C-alpha positions as MATLAB code, in Angstrom:
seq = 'XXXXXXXXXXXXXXXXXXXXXXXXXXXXXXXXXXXXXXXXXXXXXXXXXXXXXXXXXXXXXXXXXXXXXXXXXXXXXXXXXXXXXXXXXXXXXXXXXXXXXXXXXXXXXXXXXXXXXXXXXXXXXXXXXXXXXXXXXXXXXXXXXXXXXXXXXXXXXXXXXXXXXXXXXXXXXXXXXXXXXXXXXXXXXXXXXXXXXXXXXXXXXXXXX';
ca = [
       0.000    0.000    0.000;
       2.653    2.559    0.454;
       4.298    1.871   -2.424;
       1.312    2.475   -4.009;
       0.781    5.530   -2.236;
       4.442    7.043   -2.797;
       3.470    6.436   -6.808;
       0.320    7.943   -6.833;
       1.693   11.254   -4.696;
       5.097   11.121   -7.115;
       3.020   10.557  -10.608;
       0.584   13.474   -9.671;
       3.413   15.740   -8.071;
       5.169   15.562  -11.104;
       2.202   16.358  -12.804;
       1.599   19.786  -11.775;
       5.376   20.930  -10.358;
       8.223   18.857  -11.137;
       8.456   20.948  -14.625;
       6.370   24.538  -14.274;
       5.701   26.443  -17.930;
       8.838   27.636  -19.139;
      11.940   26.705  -21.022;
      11.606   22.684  -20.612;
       7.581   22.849  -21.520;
       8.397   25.145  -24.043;
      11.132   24.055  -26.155;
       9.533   20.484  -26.476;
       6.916   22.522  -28.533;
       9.238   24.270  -30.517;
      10.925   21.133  -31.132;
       7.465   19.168  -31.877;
       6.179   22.079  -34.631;
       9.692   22.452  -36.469;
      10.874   18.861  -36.163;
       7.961   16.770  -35.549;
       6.366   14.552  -32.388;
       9.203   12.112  -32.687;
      11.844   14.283  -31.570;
       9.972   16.013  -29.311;
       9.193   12.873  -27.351;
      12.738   11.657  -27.672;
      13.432   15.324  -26.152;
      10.973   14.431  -23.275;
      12.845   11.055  -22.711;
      15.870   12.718  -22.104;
      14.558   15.415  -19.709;
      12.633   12.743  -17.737;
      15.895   11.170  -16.958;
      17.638   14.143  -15.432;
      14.565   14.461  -13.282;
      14.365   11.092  -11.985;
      17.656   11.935  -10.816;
      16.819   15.273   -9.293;
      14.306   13.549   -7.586;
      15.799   10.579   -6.311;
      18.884   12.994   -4.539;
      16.149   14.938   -3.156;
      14.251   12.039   -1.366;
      17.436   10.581   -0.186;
      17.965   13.874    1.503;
      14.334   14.147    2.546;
      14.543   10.592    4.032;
      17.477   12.694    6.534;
      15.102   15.445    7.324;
      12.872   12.894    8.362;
      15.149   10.921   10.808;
      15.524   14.311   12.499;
      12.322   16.412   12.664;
      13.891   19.560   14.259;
      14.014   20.694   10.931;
      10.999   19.764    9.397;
       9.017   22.663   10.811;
      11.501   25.026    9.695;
      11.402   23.974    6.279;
       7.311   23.433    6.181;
       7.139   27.427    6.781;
       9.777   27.857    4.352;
       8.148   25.525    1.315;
       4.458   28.036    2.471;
       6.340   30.721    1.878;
       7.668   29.235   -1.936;
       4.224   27.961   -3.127;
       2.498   31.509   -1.862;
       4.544   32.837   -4.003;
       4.313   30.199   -6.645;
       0.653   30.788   -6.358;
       0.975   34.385   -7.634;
       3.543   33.943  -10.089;
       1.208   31.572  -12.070;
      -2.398   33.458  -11.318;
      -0.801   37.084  -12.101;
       3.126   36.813  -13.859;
       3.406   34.621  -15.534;
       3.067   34.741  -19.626;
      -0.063   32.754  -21.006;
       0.652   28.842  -22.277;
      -1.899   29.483  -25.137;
       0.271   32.499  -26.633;
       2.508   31.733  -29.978;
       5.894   29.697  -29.187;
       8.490   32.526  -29.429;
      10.635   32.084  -32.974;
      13.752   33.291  -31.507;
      14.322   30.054  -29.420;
      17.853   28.955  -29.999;
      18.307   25.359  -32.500;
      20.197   22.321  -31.019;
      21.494   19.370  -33.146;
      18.293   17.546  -34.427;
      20.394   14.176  -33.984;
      21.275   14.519  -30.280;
      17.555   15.370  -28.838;
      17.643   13.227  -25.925;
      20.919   14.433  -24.266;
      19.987   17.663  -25.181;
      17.021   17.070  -22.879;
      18.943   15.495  -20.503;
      21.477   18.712  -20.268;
      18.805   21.446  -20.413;
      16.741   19.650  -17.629;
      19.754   20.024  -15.451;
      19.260   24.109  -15.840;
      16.212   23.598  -13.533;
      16.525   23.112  -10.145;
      13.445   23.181   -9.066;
      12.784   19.323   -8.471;
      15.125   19.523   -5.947;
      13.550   21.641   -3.176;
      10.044   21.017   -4.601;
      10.584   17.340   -4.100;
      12.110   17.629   -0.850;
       9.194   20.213    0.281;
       6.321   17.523   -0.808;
       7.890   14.302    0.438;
       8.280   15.864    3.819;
       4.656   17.170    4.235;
       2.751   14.191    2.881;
       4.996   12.142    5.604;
       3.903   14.574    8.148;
       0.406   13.270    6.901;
       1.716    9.546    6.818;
       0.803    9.408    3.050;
       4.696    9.026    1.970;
       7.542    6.264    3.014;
      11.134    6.372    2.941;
      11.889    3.095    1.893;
      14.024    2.318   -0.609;
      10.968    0.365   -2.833;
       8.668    3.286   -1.805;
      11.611    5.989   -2.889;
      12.019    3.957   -6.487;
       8.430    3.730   -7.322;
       8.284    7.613   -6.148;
      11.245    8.399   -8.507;
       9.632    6.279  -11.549;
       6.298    7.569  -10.859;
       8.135   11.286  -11.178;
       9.554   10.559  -14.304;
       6.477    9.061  -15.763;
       4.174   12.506  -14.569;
       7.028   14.301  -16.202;
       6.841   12.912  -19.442;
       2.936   12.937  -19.445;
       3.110   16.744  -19.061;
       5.565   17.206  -21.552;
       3.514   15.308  -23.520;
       0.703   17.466  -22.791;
       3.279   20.872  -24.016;
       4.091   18.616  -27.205;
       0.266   17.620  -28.424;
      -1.047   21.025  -27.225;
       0.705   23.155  -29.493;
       0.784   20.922  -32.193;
      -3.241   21.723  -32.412;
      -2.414   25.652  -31.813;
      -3.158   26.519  -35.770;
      -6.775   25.946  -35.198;
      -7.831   29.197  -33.923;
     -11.462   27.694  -33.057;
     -10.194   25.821  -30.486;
      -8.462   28.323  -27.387;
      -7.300   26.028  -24.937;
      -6.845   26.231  -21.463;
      -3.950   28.742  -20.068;
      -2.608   25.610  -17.617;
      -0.594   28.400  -15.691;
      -3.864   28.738  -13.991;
      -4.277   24.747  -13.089;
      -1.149   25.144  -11.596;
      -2.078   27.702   -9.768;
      -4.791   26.481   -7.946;
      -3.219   23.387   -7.153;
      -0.196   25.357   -5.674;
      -2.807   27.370   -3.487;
      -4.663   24.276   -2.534;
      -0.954   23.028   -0.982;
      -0.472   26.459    0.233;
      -3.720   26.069    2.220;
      -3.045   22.195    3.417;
       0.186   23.448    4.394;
      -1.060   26.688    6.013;
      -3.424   24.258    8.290;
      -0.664   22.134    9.362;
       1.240   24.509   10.427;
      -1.604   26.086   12.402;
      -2.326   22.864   14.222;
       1.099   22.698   15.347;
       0.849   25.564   17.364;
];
């Protein structure tokens, strides 16, 4: 059961935060309209594999937090602190996911797409502390484990939710030439699902006291 549990919580996590819109979500678009789905994906293979990484160091450090919960507290008020302000960077900054993919996007080898994946992922840290942040809290609620089988089907389930959303990016803006059909700006799904942790987080904290 919790290894079910740490692969639901990783799959979904990755979902909406392991990769927020930006250059990653972006530039597997630009690579699906100029170069096709195929490279795009192979793009998203290589980027999943940097974060499975990302993710696995930061659970191996979060499984340390957790053997010494004098600084859990400290870091649940600093991880409310990121996703308030995670919450208004995606409600009021930032750009619009349904706008044109910018044309001035640098070109990469088209025979290298995976490594280039794998190297450009490593530009974004976020997993890291985002990963740490989540597997702490849901063991506060005794929703995640630290064992190793739990931590491996947590890190697959990551890179799985990572390559659904970039899958997402790719299949998105390949249908963005039909004007008919708007789409949803995702920067607000993110959004609300950043507040909703906000507020989970917010009440934890509260009950503490």
């Amino acid at each position: 059961m919790s290894i079910l549990l740490n692969f639901i919580i990783g799959f979904v996590a990755a979902l909406i935060g392991v990769i927020p819109p930006g250059l990653l979500n972006m530039y597997a678009a630009k690579v699906s309209v100029k170069e096709g789905r195929k490279r795009a994906l192979t793009f998203s293979l290589g980027v999943c594999v940097t974060v499975m990484l990302q993710t696995y160091i930061a659970l191996i450090f979060a499984r340390f937090l957790d053997m010494h919960p004098e600084y859990v507290d400290m870091l649940q008020k600093v991880g409310l602190g990121i996703f308030i302000c995670l919450t208004i960077y995606f409600f009021f900054i930032a750009k619009d996911t349904r706008r044109e993919i910018p044309e001035g996007m640098e070109r990469h080898s088209k025979t290298n797409r995976f490594f280039s994946g794998m190297l450009l992922a490593l530009l974004n840290l976020l997993p890291l502390p985002y990963w740490l942040y989540i597997s702490i809290t849901f063991a506060g609620f005794g929703w995640f484990s630290f064992g190793q089988l739990e931590l491996l089907a947590a890190v697959l389930a990551s890179g799985m939710g990572t390559f659904m959303m970039l899958t997402i990016y790719v299949w998105f803006f390949r249908k963005k030439h039909k004007p008919e059909k708007k789409g949803v700006n995702m920067n607000y799904i993110i959004g609300l699902i950043t507040a909703i942790i906000s507020a989970i987080t917010f009440f934890k904290i509260f009950n503490n006291f």
